[in-house]
Coordinates of C-alpha atoms in Angstrom, one line a residue:
Chain P
M25 CA 16.3 -17.9 -29.5
T26 CA 15.9 -21.0 -31.6
T27 CA 14.0 -24.1 -30.6
S28 CA 17.2 -26.0 -30.2
D29 CA 18.1 -23.6 -27.4
V30 CA 15.4 -25.1 -25.1
M31 CA 16.2 -28.4 -23.4
S32 CA 13.6 -31.1 -23.5
G33 CA 13.1 -34.7 -22.3
V34 CA 13.5 -36.3 -19.0
L35 CA 16.1 -35.2 -16.5
A36 CA 17.0 -36.6 -13.1
P37 CA 17.9 -34.3 -10.2
V38 CA 20.9 -36.6 -9.7
V39 CA 21.2 -37.9 -6.1
T40 CA 24.6 -37.3 -4.6
P41 CA 26.5 -40.2 -3.0
F42 CA 28.5 -39.6 0.1
K43 CA 31.4 -41.5 1.7
A44 CA 31.5 -42.6 5.3
D45 CA 33.0 -39.2 6.3
L46 CA 30.0 -37.6 4.5
S47 CA 32.3 -36.1 1.8
A48 CA 30.9 -36.3 -1.7
D49 CA 31.7 -39.5 -3.6
T50 CA 32.8 -38.1 -7.0
E51 CA 33.4 -41.5 -8.6
R52 CA 30.1 -43.0 -7.7
L53 CA 28.4 -39.8 -8.9
I54 CA 30.1 -40.1 -12.3
T55 CA 29.1 -43.7 -12.5
H56 CA 25.4 -42.9 -11.7
C57 CA 25.4 -40.0 -14.2
K58 CA 26.8 -42.3 -16.9
W59 CA 24.0 -44.8 -16.2
L60 CA 21.4 -42.1 -16.4
L61 CA 22.7 -40.9 -19.7
S62 CA 22.7 -44.4 -21.0
Q63 CA 19.0 -44.5 -20.3
D64 CA 18.6 -41.2 -22.3
C65 CA 18.0 -39.3 -19.1
G66 CA 19.5 -35.8 -18.7
L67 CA 21.3 -34.6 -15.6
A68 CA 19.7 -31.9 -13.4
V69 CA 22.6 -32.1 -10.9
F70 CA 22.4 -30.0 -7.8
G71 CA 18.6 -30.2 -7.5
T72 CA 16.6 -30.6 -4.3
N73 CA 17.0 -34.3 -4.5
S74 CA 20.8 -34.0 -5.0
E75 CA 21.0 -32.6 -1.5
A76 CA 22.6 -29.6 -3.3
N77 CA 21.8 -27.3 -0.5
S78 CA 23.7 -29.5 1.9
L79 CA 26.8 -29.1 -0.3
T80 CA 29.2 -26.2 0.0
M81 CA 29.9 -24.0 -3.0
D82 CA 33.4 -25.5 -3.3
E83 CA 31.9 -28.9 -3.5
R84 CA 29.5 -27.9 -6.2
F85 CA 32.3 -26.4 -8.3
E86 CA 34.4 -29.5 -7.9
L87 CA 31.7 -31.9 -8.7
L88 CA 30.5 -30.1 -11.8
D89 CA 34.1 -29.8 -13.1
S90 CA 34.6 -33.5 -12.4
L91 CA 31.5 -34.5 -14.4
V92 CA 32.6 -32.6 -17.4
D93 CA 36.2 -33.8 -17.0
A94 CA 34.9 -37.3 -17.0
G95 CA 33.6 -36.8 -20.5
L96 CA 29.9 -36.5 -19.7
D97 CA 28.0 -34.2 -22.2
P98 CA 27.5 -30.8 -20.6
A99 CA 24.7 -30.1 -23.1
R100 CA 22.6 -32.7 -21.2
M101 CA 23.3 -31.0 -17.8
M102 CA 21.0 -28.5 -16.1
P103 CA 22.7 -27.8 -12.8
G104 CA 20.9 -26.1 -10.0
T105 CA 22.6 -22.7 -9.4
G106 CA 20.1 -20.7 -7.3
C107 CA 21.5 -20.0 -3.9
C108 CA 20.5 -17.8 -1.0
S109 CA 23.1 -15.2 -2.0
I110 CA 22.9 -13.9 -5.5
F111 CA 26.7 -13.6 -5.6
D112 CA 26.9 -17.4 -5.1
S113 CA 24.3 -17.9 -7.8
V114 CA 26.3 -15.7 -10.2
A115 CA 29.6 -17.6 -9.5
L116 CA 28.0 -21.0 -10.0
T117 CA 26.0 -20.0 -13.0
K118 CA 29.1 -18.5 -14.7
R119 CA 30.9 -21.8 -14.2
A120 CA 28.0 -23.7 -15.7
I121 CA 28.0 -21.4 -18.8
Q122 CA 31.8 -21.8 -19.2
L123 CA 31.5 -25.6 -19.0
G124 CA 28.8 -25.6 -21.8
C125 CA 25.9 -26.7 -19.7
G126 CA 22.6 -26.8 -21.6
G127 CA 20.9 -24.6 -19.0
V128 CA 20.7 -23.9 -15.3
L129 CA 17.8 -24.6 -12.9
M130 CA 17.5 -21.6 -10.6
L131 CA 15.8 -21.4 -7.3
P132 CA 15.1 -17.9 -6.1
P133 CA 16.9 -16.7 -3.0
F134 CA 15.1 -18.9 -0.5
Y135 CA 15.9 -17.8 3.1
Y136 CA 13.8 -14.6 3.2
K137 CA 10.1 -15.4 3.1
A138 CA 7.1 -13.3 1.9
V139 CA 9.4 -11.3 -0.4
S140 CA 7.8 -9.3 -3.2
D141 CA 7.8 -10.1 -6.9
E142 CA 9.9 -7.0 -7.4
G143 CA 12.5 -8.4 -5.0
I144 CA 12.6 -11.7 -6.8
Y145 CA 12.7 -9.9 -10.1
R146 CA 15.7 -7.9 -9.0
S147 CA 17.5 -11.0 -7.8
F148 CA 17.2 -12.6 -11.3
A149 CA 18.0 -9.3 -13.0
Q150 CA 21.2 -8.9 -11.0
I151 CA 22.3 -12.5 -11.6
I152 CA 21.6 -12.2 -15.4
E153 CA 23.4 -8.9 -15.7
R154 CA 26.4 -10.0 -13.6
C155 CA 26.7 -13.2 -15.7
G156 CA 26.6 -11.0 -18.8
D157 CA 26.6 -14.0 -21.2
D158 CA 24.2 -14.6 -24.1
R159 CA 24.7 -18.3 -23.7
L160 CA 22.9 -18.3 -20.4
R161 CA 19.6 -20.3 -20.4
I162 CA 17.6 -20.1 -17.1
Y163 CA 14.9 -22.5 -16.0
L164 CA 13.0 -21.0 -13.1
Y165 CA 12.6 -23.5 -10.2
H166 CA 9.1 -23.1 -8.8
F167 CA 8.8 -25.2 -5.6
P168 CA 6.7 -23.3 -3.1
Q169 CA 6.6 -26.2 -0.7
M170 CA 10.3 -26.2 -0.3
S171 CA 11.6 -22.8 -1.2
A172 CA 8.5 -21.0 0.1
V173 CA 9.2 -18.4 -2.6
P174 CA 6.9 -18.9 -5.5
F175 CA 7.0 -17.5 -9.0
S176 CA 3.7 -15.7 -9.9
I177 CA 2.4 -15.6 -13.5
D178 CA 3.1 -11.8 -13.5
L179 CA 6.7 -12.3 -12.4
I180 CA 7.3 -15.0 -15.0
G181 CA 5.9 -12.7 -17.7
R182 CA 8.1 -9.8 -16.7
L183 CA 11.2 -12.0 -16.7
L184 CA 10.3 -13.4 -20.1
E185 CA 9.7 -9.9 -21.5
D186 CA 12.9 -8.4 -20.1
F187 CA 15.2 -11.3 -20.7
P188 CA 14.0 -13.1 -23.8
G189 CA 16.1 -16.0 -24.8
I190 CA 17.7 -16.1 -21.4
V191 CA 14.7 -17.1 -19.2
V192 CA 13.4 -19.9 -21.3
G193 CA 11.6 -22.3 -19.0
M194 CA 10.6 -23.6 -15.6
K195 CA 10.4 -26.6 -13.4
D196 CA 7.1 -26.6 -11.7
S197 CA 7.4 -28.7 -8.6
S198 CA 4.2 -27.5 -7.0
G199 CA 2.4 -30.6 -8.2
D200 CA -0.5 -28.3 -9.0
Q201 CA -1.8 -29.1 -12.5
A202 CA -3.8 -25.9 -12.5
N203 CA -0.6 -23.9 -12.2
L204 CA 1.0 -25.9 -15.0
E205 CA -2.0 -25.1 -17.2
A206 CA -2.1 -21.5 -16.3
V207 CA 1.5 -20.9 -17.0
M208 CA 1.4 -22.8 -20.4
K209 CA -1.7 -20.9 -21.4
A210 CA -0.1 -17.6 -20.5
F211 CA 3.2 -18.4 -22.2
P212 CA 2.8 -20.9 -25.1
G213 CA 6.1 -22.4 -26.1
F214 CA 7.6 -21.9 -22.6
G215 CA 10.1 -24.7 -21.7
M216 CA 8.0 -26.2 -19.0
F217 CA 9.2 -29.3 -17.1
A218 CA 6.7 -31.0 -14.8
G219 CA 8.2 -31.4 -11.4
N220 CA 7.7 -35.1 -11.5
E221 CA 6.5 -37.8 -13.9
T222 CA 2.9 -38.0 -12.5
L223 CA 2.2 -34.8 -14.6
L224 CA 4.4 -35.7 -17.5
L225 CA 1.6 -36.7 -19.9
A226 CA -0.5 -33.7 -18.9
N227 CA 2.5 -31.4 -19.4
M228 CA 3.3 -32.8 -22.9
R229 CA -0.4 -32.4 -23.9
L230 CA -0.1 -28.7 -22.8
G231 CA 3.0 -28.3 -25.1
G232 CA 5.5 -28.7 -22.3
A233 CA 9.2 -29.8 -22.6
G234 CA 9.3 -32.9 -20.4
C235 CA 9.8 -33.5 -16.7
I236 CA 12.6 -33.3 -14.1
S237 CA 11.7 -35.9 -11.6
A238 CA 13.4 -37.3 -8.5
T239 CA 12.3 -40.9 -9.4
A240 CA 14.1 -40.5 -12.8
N241 CA 17.1 -41.5 -10.7
V242 CA 15.7 -44.9 -10.3
N243 CA 13.2 -45.4 -13.1
P244 CA 14.7 -43.4 -16.0
A245 CA 13.9 -45.8 -18.8
G246 CA 10.2 -46.0 -17.8
I247 CA 9.8 -42.3 -17.7
V248 CA 11.7 -41.7 -20.9
N249 CA 9.5 -44.3 -22.6
L250 CA 6.4 -42.2 -21.8
F251 CA 8.2 -39.0 -23.0
D252 CA 9.0 -40.7 -26.3
N253 CA 5.6 -42.1 -26.8
W254 CA 3.2 -39.6 -25.2
E255 CA 1.1 -39.4 -28.3
A256 CA 0.6 -43.2 -28.5
D257 CA -2.8 -44.7 -27.9
N258 CA -1.8 -46.4 -24.6
A259 CA -0.1 -43.3 -23.1
N260 CA -2.6 -43.1 -20.3
E261 CA -1.8 -46.7 -19.3
V262 CA 1.9 -46.0 -19.4
Q263 CA 1.4 -43.0 -17.2
A264 CA -0.6 -45.1 -14.7
G265 CA 2.2 -47.7 -14.6
L266 CA 4.7 -45.0 -13.8
D267 CA 2.5 -43.6 -11.1
I268 CA 2.4 -47.0 -9.3
V269 CA 6.1 -47.1 -9.0
R270 CA 6.2 -43.5 -7.9
E271 CA 3.7 -44.2 -5.2
A272 CA 5.8 -47.1 -3.9
V273 CA 8.9 -44.9 -3.6
Q274 CA 7.3 -41.8 -2.2
Q275 CA 5.6 -43.6 0.7
F276 CA 8.9 -42.7 2.3
V277 CA 11.1 -39.6 2.2
L278 CA 12.2 -39.6 -1.4
I279 CA 16.0 -38.9 -1.1
P280 CA 16.8 -41.7 1.4
A281 CA 14.3 -44.0 -0.4
M282 CA 16.0 -43.6 -3.7
K283 CA 19.5 -44.0 -2.3
K284 CA 18.3 -47.2 -0.6
M285 CA 17.0 -48.4 -4.0
I286 CA 20.3 -47.6 -5.8
S287 CA 22.1 -49.3 -2.9
H288 CA 19.9 -52.4 -3.1
Y289 CA 19.5 -52.9 -6.8
G290 CA 23.1 -52.0 -7.4
S291 CA 24.4 -54.1 -4.5
D292 CA 26.4 -51.2 -3.2
Q293 CA 26.0 -50.4 0.5
E294 CA 28.0 -47.2 0.1
W295 CA 25.0 -45.5 -1.6
N296 CA 22.8 -45.8 1.4
R297 CA 24.0 -42.5 3.1
V298 CA 22.5 -39.0 3.3
R299 CA 23.7 -35.8 4.9
P300 CA 21.9 -34.3 7.9
P301 CA 19.3 -32.9 8.3
L302 CA 18.1 -36.0 6.3
I303 CA 18.3 -39.4 7.8
E304 CA 18.4 -42.9 6.2
L305 CA 15.4 -45.2 6.1
D306 CA 15.3 -47.6 9.0
N307 CA 15.3 -51.3 8.5
A308 CA 11.5 -51.7 8.5
Q309 CA 11.1 -48.9 6.0
S310 CA 13.8 -50.3 3.8
G311 CA 12.3 -53.7 3.9
K312 CA 8.8 -52.5 3.0
L313 CA 10.1 -50.3 0.2
I314 CA 12.0 -53.2 -1.5
D315 CA 9.2 -55.7 -0.9
D316 CA 6.7 -53.4 -2.5
L317 CA 9.0 -52.7 -5.5
D318 CA 9.8 -56.4 -5.9
A319 CA 6.0 -57.1 -5.9
L320 CA 5.7 -54.7 -8.8
G321 CA 8.5 -56.5 -10.7
F322 CA 10.6 -53.4 -10.5
E323 CA 14.2 -53.5 -11.7
M324 CA 17.1 -51.2 -12.4
P325 CA 18.9 -52.9 -15.2
G326 CA 22.5 -52.1 -15.9
L327 CA 22.9 -50.2 -12.7
A328 CA 25.9 -52.0 -11.3
G329 CA 27.5 -52.2 -14.7
Chain A
M17 CA 29.8 -24.7 32.6
T18 CA 30.0 -21.6 34.8
T19 CA 27.4 -18.8 34.7
S20 CA 29.9 -16.5 33.1
D21 CA 29.9 -18.8 30.1
V22 CA 26.4 -17.7 29.1
M23 CA 26.0 -14.4 27.4
S24 CA 23.3 -12.1 28.5
G25 CA 21.9 -8.6 27.8
V26 CA 20.6 -7.0 24.6
L27 CA 22.2 -7.9 21.3
A28 CA 21.4 -6.5 17.8
P29 CA 21.4 -8.7 14.8
V30 CA 23.6 -6.1 13.2
V31 CA 22.3 -4.8 9.8
T32 CA 24.9 -5.0 7.0
P33 CA 25.5 -1.9 4.9
F34 CA 26.1 -2.3 1.2
K35 CA 27.9 -0.1 -1.4
A36 CA 26.4 0.9 -4.7
D37 CA 27.7 -2.3 -6.3
L38 CA 26.0 -4.2 -3.5
S39 CA 29.3 -5.3 -2.0
A40 CA 29.5 -5.2 1.8
D41 CA 30.6 -1.9 3.3
T42 CA 33.1 -3.0 6.0
E43 CA 33.9 0.5 7.2
R44 CA 30.2 1.4 7.8
L45 CA 29.6 -1.9 9.5
I46 CA 32.5 -1.3 11.9
T47 CA 31.2 2.2 12.7
H48 CA 27.7 0.9 13.4
C49 CA 29.0 -1.9 15.6
K50 CA 31.1 0.6 17.6
W51 CA 28.0 2.7 18.1
L52 CA 26.0 -0.3 19.3
L53 CA 28.7 -1.3 21.7
S54 CA 28.8 2.3 23.0
Q55 CA 25.1 1.8 23.9
D56 CA 26.0 -1.4 25.7
C57 CA 24.4 -3.5 23.0
G58 CA 26.1 -6.7 21.9
L59 CA 26.6 -7.8 18.3
A60 CA 24.7 -10.7 16.9
V61 CA 26.2 -10.2 13.4
F62 CA 25.0 -12.4 10.6
G63 CA 21.5 -12.7 11.9
T64 CA 18.4 -12.7 9.8
N65 CA 18.3 -8.9 9.9
S66 CA 21.9 -8.8 8.9
E67 CA 20.9 -10.2 5.5
A68 CA 23.5 -12.9 6.4
N69 CA 21.9 -15.4 4.1
S70 CA 22.4 -13.0 1.2
L71 CA 26.1 -12.9 2.0
T72 CA 28.6 -15.5 0.6
M73 CA 30.7 -17.5 3.0
D74 CA 33.8 -15.6 2.0
E75 CA 32.1 -12.3 2.8
R76 CA 31.1 -13.6 6.3
F77 CA 34.7 -14.7 7.0
E78 CA 36.1 -11.3 5.9
L79 CA 33.6 -9.2 7.8
L80 CA 34.0 -11.1 11.0
D81 CA 37.8 -10.9 10.8
S82 CA 37.5 -7.2 10.0
L83 CA 35.4 -6.5 13.1
V84 CA 37.9 -8.2 15.4
D85 CA 40.8 -6.6 13.6
A86 CA 39.1 -3.2 14.2
G87 CA 39.4 -3.9 17.9
L88 CA 35.8 -4.7 18.7
D89 CA 35.4 -7.1 21.6
P90 CA 34.7 -10.6 20.3
A91 CA 33.3 -11.6 23.7
R92 CA 30.3 -9.3 22.8
M93 CA 29.8 -11.1 19.5
M94 CA 27.4 -13.9 18.8
P95 CA 27.7 -14.4 15.0
G96 CA 25.1 -16.4 13.1
T97 CA 26.9 -19.5 11.8
G98 CA 24.0 -21.9 10.9
C99 CA 24.0 -22.6 7.1
C100 CA 22.2 -24.9 4.8
S101 CA 25.3 -27.1 4.6
I102 CA 26.7 -28.4 7.9
F103 CA 30.2 -28.1 6.4
D104 CA 29.7 -24.4 6.0
S105 CA 28.4 -24.2 9.5
V106 CA 31.5 -26.0 10.8
A107 CA 33.9 -23.7 9.0
L108 CA 32.2 -20.5 10.1
T109 CA 31.8 -21.7 13.7
K110 CA 35.4 -22.7 13.9
R111 CA 36.4 -19.2 12.8
A112 CA 34.1 -17.7 15.4
I113 CA 35.7 -19.8 18.1
Q114 CA 39.2 -19.0 17.0
L115 CA 38.4 -15.3 17.1
G116 CA 37.1 -15.6 20.7
C117 CA 33.4 -14.9 20.0
G118 CA 31.2 -15.2 23.1
G119 CA 29.0 -17.6 21.3
V120 CA 27.3 -18.5 18.0
L121 CA 23.7 -18.3 17.0
M122 CA 22.9 -21.3 15.0
L123 CA 20.1 -21.8 12.5
P124 CA 19.4 -25.5 11.7
P125 CA 20.0 -26.4 8.0
F126 CA 17.0 -24.6 6.6
Y127 CA 16.4 -25.7 3.0
Y128 CA 14.9 -29.1 3.6
K129 CA 11.5 -28.8 5.3
A130 CA 9.6 -31.3 7.5
V131 CA 12.8 -32.9 8.6
S132 CA 12.8 -35.0 11.7
D133 CA 14.1 -34.1 15.1
E134 CA 16.6 -36.9 14.6
G135 CA 17.9 -35.2 11.5
I136 CA 18.3 -31.8 13.2
Y137 CA 20.0 -33.5 16.1
R138 CA 22.5 -35.2 13.8
S139 CA 23.2 -31.8 12.1
F140 CA 24.1 -30.3 15.4
A141 CA 26.0 -33.4 16.6
Q142 CA 28.1 -33.4 13.4
I143 CA 28.8 -29.6 13.7
I144 CA 29.8 -29.9 17.4
E145 CA 32.0 -33.0 16.8
R146 CA 33.7 -31.6 13.8
C147 CA 34.4 -28.3 15.6
G148 CA 35.8 -30.3 18.5
D149 CA 36.4 -27.3 20.7
D150 CA 35.3 -27.0 24.3
R151 CA 35.2 -23.2 23.9
L152 CA 32.1 -23.5 21.6
R153 CA 28.9 -22.0 23.0
I154 CA 25.8 -22.5 20.8
Y155 CA 22.6 -20.6 21.0
L156 CA 19.9 -22.4 19.0
Y157 CA 18.1 -20.1 16.6
H158 CA 14.4 -20.9 16.7
F159 CA 12.6 -19.0 14.0
P160 CA 9.9 -21.2 12.5
Q161 CA 8.4 -18.4 10.4
M162 CA 11.6 -18.0 8.5
S163 CA 13.6 -21.1 8.8
A164 CA 10.5 -23.3 8.7
V165 CA 12.6 -25.8 10.8
P166 CA 11.6 -25.5 14.5
F167 CA 13.3 -26.8 17.6
S168 CA 10.9 -29.0 19.7
I169 CA 11.2 -29.2 23.5
D170 CA 12.3 -32.8 23.1
L171 CA 15.1 -31.9 20.7
I172 CA 16.3 -29.1 22.9
G173 CA 16.4 -31.5 25.8
R174 CA 18.4 -34.1 23.9
L175 CA 20.9 -31.5 22.8
L176 CA 21.3 -30.2 26.3
E177 CA 21.8 -33.6 27.7
D178 CA 24.3 -34.8 25.1
F179 CA 26.2 -31.5 24.8
P180 CA 26.2 -29.9 28.2
G181 CA 28.1 -26.6 28.4
I182 CA 28.2 -26.4 24.5
V183 CA 24.5 -25.9 23.8
V184 CA 23.7 -23.2 26.3
G185 CA 20.8 -21.1 25.1
M186 CA 18.4 -20.1 22.4
K187 CA 17.0 -17.2 20.5
D188 CA 13.2 -17.7 20.3
S189 CA 12.0 -15.7 17.4
S190 CA 8.7 -17.4 17.2
G191 CA 7.1 -14.5 19.0
D192 CA 5.1 -17.1 20.9
Q193 CA 5.2 -16.3 24.7
A194 CA 3.8 -19.8 25.4
N195 CA 6.8 -21.4 23.8
L196 CA 9.2 -19.1 25.7
E197 CA 7.4 -20.2 28.9
A198 CA 7.4 -23.9 28.0
V199 CA 11.1 -23.9 27.2
M200 CA 12.1 -22.0 30.4
K201 CA 9.9 -24.3 32.5
A202 CA 11.5 -27.4 31.0
F203 CA 15.1 -26.0 31.2
P204 CA 15.6 -23.6 34.1
G205 CA 18.7 -21.5 33.7
F206 CA 18.7 -21.9 29.9
G207 CA 20.3 -18.9 28.2
M208 CA 17.1 -17.8 26.6
F209 CA 17.0 -14.7 24.4
A210 CA 13.6 -13.3 23.4
G211 CA 13.5 -12.8 19.7
N212 CA 12.6 -9.2 20.1
E213 CA 12.1 -6.6 22.9
T214 CA 8.3 -7.0 23.1
L215 CA 8.9 -10.2 25.1
L216 CA 12.0 -8.9 26.9
L217 CA 10.3 -8.2 30.2
A218 CA 8.3 -11.5 30.1
N219 CA 11.5 -13.3 29.4
M220 CA 13.5 -11.7 32.2
R221 CA 10.7 -12.6 34.6
L222 CA 11.0 -16.2 33.4
G223 CA 14.7 -16.2 34.2
G224 CA 15.9 -15.5 30.6
A225 CA 19.1 -14.0 29.5
G226 CA 17.9 -11.0 27.5
C227 CA 16.9 -10.4 24.0
I228 CA 18.3 -10.3 20.5
S229 CA 16.1 -7.9 18.6
A230 CA 16.2 -6.3 15.1
T231 CA 15.2 -3.0 16.5
A232 CA 18.2 -3.0 18.9
N233 CA 19.9 -1.7 15.7
V234 CA 18.0 1.6 16.0
N235 CA 16.8 1.7 19.6
P236 CA 19.6 0.1 21.6
A237 CA 19.7 2.4 24.6
G238 CA 16.0 2.1 25.2
I239 CA 16.0 -1.6 25.1
V240 CA 19.2 -1.9 27.3
N241 CA 17.5 0.4 29.8
L242 CA 14.7 -2.1 30.2
F243 CA 17.1 -5.0 30.5
D244 CA 19.0 -3.1 33.2
N245 CA 15.9 -2.1 35.1
W246 CA 13.5 -5.0 34.5
E247 CA 12.9 -5.3 38.2
A248 CA 12.0 -1.7 38.7
D249 CA 8.4 -0.6 39.6
N250 CA 7.8 1.0 36.2
A251 CA 9.1 -1.8 34.1
N252 CA 5.7 -2.4 32.5
E253 CA 5.6 1.2 31.4
V254 CA 9.1 1.1 30.0
Q255 CA 8.1 -2.1 28.1
A256 CA 5.0 -0.3 26.7
G257 CA 7.2 2.6 25.5
L258 CA 9.5 0.3 23.7
D259 CA 6.5 -1.5 22.1
I260 CA 5.3 1.8 20.6
V261 CA 8.6 2.4 18.8
R262 CA 8.7 -1.2 17.7
E263 CA 5.2 -0.9 16.2
A264 CA 6.2 2.2 14.2
V265 CA 9.2 0.4 12.7
Q266 CA 7.5 -2.9 12.0
Q267 CA 4.6 -1.4 10.1
F268 CA 7.1 -1.9 7.2
V269 CA 9.5 -4.7 6.3
L270 CA 12.0 -4.5 9.2
I271 CA 15.4 -4.6 7.4
P272 CA 14.8 -1.8 4.8
A273 CA 12.9 0.2 7.5
M274 CA 15.9 0.1 9.9
K275 CA 18.3 0.9 7.2
K276 CA 16.2 3.9 6.2
M277 CA 16.2 5.0 9.9
I278 CA 20.0 4.7 10.1
S279 CA 20.3 6.6 6.8
H280 CA 17.9 9.3 8.0
Y281 CA 19.0 9.9 11.6
G282 CA 22.7 9.5 10.6
S283 CA 22.3 11.7 7.5
D284 CA 24.0 9.0 5.4
Q285 CA 22.2 8.0 2.2
E286 CA 24.7 5.2 1.7
W287 CA 22.9 3.2 4.4
N288 CA 19.6 3.0 2.5
R289 CA 20.4 -0.1 0.4
V290 CA 19.5 -3.8 0.6
R291 CA 20.4 -6.9 -1.3
P292 CA 17.8 -8.6 -3.4
P293 CA 15.4 -10.3 -2.7
L294 CA 14.7 -7.5 -0.4
I295 CA 13.8 -4.0 -1.7
E296 CA 14.1 -0.6 -0.2
L297 CA 11.1 1.3 1.2
D298 CA 9.6 3.6 -1.4
N299 CA 9.3 7.3 -0.8
A300 CA 5.8 7.2 0.7
Q301 CA 6.8 4.4 3.1
S302 CA 9.9 6.2 4.1
G303 CA 8.0 9.4 4.7
K304 CA 5.4 7.8 6.9
L305 CA 8.0 5.9 8.9
I306 CA 10.0 9.0 9.7
D307 CA 6.9 11.1 10.4
D308 CA 5.6 8.5 12.8
L309 CA 8.9 8.2 14.6
D310 CA 9.4 12.0 14.8
A311 CA 5.9 12.2 16.3
L312 CA 7.1 9.9 19.0
G313 CA 10.1 12.1 19.6
F314 CA 12.4 9.2 18.5
E315 CA 16.1 9.9 18.2
M316 CA 19.3 8.0 17.5
P317 CA 21.8 10.0 19.5
G318 CA 25.4 9.7 18.6
L319 CA 24.8 7.8 15.5
A320 CA 26.7 10.0 13.0
G321 CA 29.6 10.4 15.5

């Protein structure tokens, strides 16, 4: 494994637009991905915030193909490919490899709870062996609050030892800085992405690779600016500025809040739609969100272009 | 809705056998289903204990078709059709209706946590409307420990009011007798299945429909006997006898323990296999399980036939 094999920077778990019939809106997704890339933000499509687990497998295949067909750089893509069934994970991961994606972000199988490290290990071993491709680069998706299936330090160590150059990093969405520190101390050089930008500076100081953050969908340039300048004297202030925007967004459920923002700042009502079991913000919530952001002077330049 | 529209009795969330390459073993599944039916036990295929969420959608379609093609009575089937994506749920539910299944057992979308009742309601409303078939009979699958998405009394009431004759019952796998009582008090006549046989007698006394229990895979006749004789003088003793067997099985993880039992009592090593993230019992666990069951005089008559 060479250093260039590990992705770095800021990636957005790209939100997925839906049409009135709740089918995926491929054209709007491509447009949003182009805007994110124009802000130097990578594409973690099919993440939690993409409502990926509300998409069928066929939809995920079609959307991923469409993005690459549209000329977007697959090297900047880290699609989520971890499904409940390891056979689905294998199929989607193979497609990502074939398309040249820079890596994949992999949830463990997440229906069964209280499973053993051995069981999670076997899941990943099966997926890796069935993919059988040296180009595979896996980032473990640690999100105990949502998957309820955490990666222990022991498990990460075992995967790194048995699959060197294949398991190369992690997204830590626990929000627990102590966990970030423990993992980076145990595995220096690990391709660690903070699960959101509030821990981006801390993660960079620990030698991490960047962050994959929901709010990179709406504030990519600001977050990329911190990534580019994390060693600057004013980095703490820049971090604090990002945190204020984040707070304004996450006072509501993130996915509908971000879709409202894209809808509002991009003047496109079509964006303001989620799939059940999520629901859109109501009028009062939407009003407060935009008021709070306007008060901060928040903008999304170039969005509608 | 007529009374005959609501299923009742004892159903097993049928365990799914796997071949050495971890593909589903259709022939062994058919054989096991035939044995269960011979014990007057219904077939809740694709439940939690079926490792359904470790199966792909294609596998679920093929297995369900195969069971009906093999001549098994679809009226005794209540397949699990609740997926993360409502579009998958619609497709699988439509197939179940077309095949004549007696009902479907439906998990809510289970990836996103802390979702609102309104969001769960919209999920079911979308599924019901997109199926668009009066033959649909939905049993809500309440299993907060696994799905982490519970059904509140308010939500159940709203679904019953808006979809009368379609939403007809529930499997309550919470293990919480107080919840069972609260639901039955709120909705007399609701087709309530206890989530395992330890609450079967209590549920029948509350006016419930029966139970859907993992251990019906291995002890169907015993559990059916209590269902048939729940008003008998010795019902409490029969319940206590079932509980002792249940305890012996659930001292280990249920799915691999039951597969070990079918493998042992049916003299068929091929049954002793699970899909990751689950793992098989080790030798010590297997030994203790069988020793404990033998000490109880436990048998699975007719299994190998």
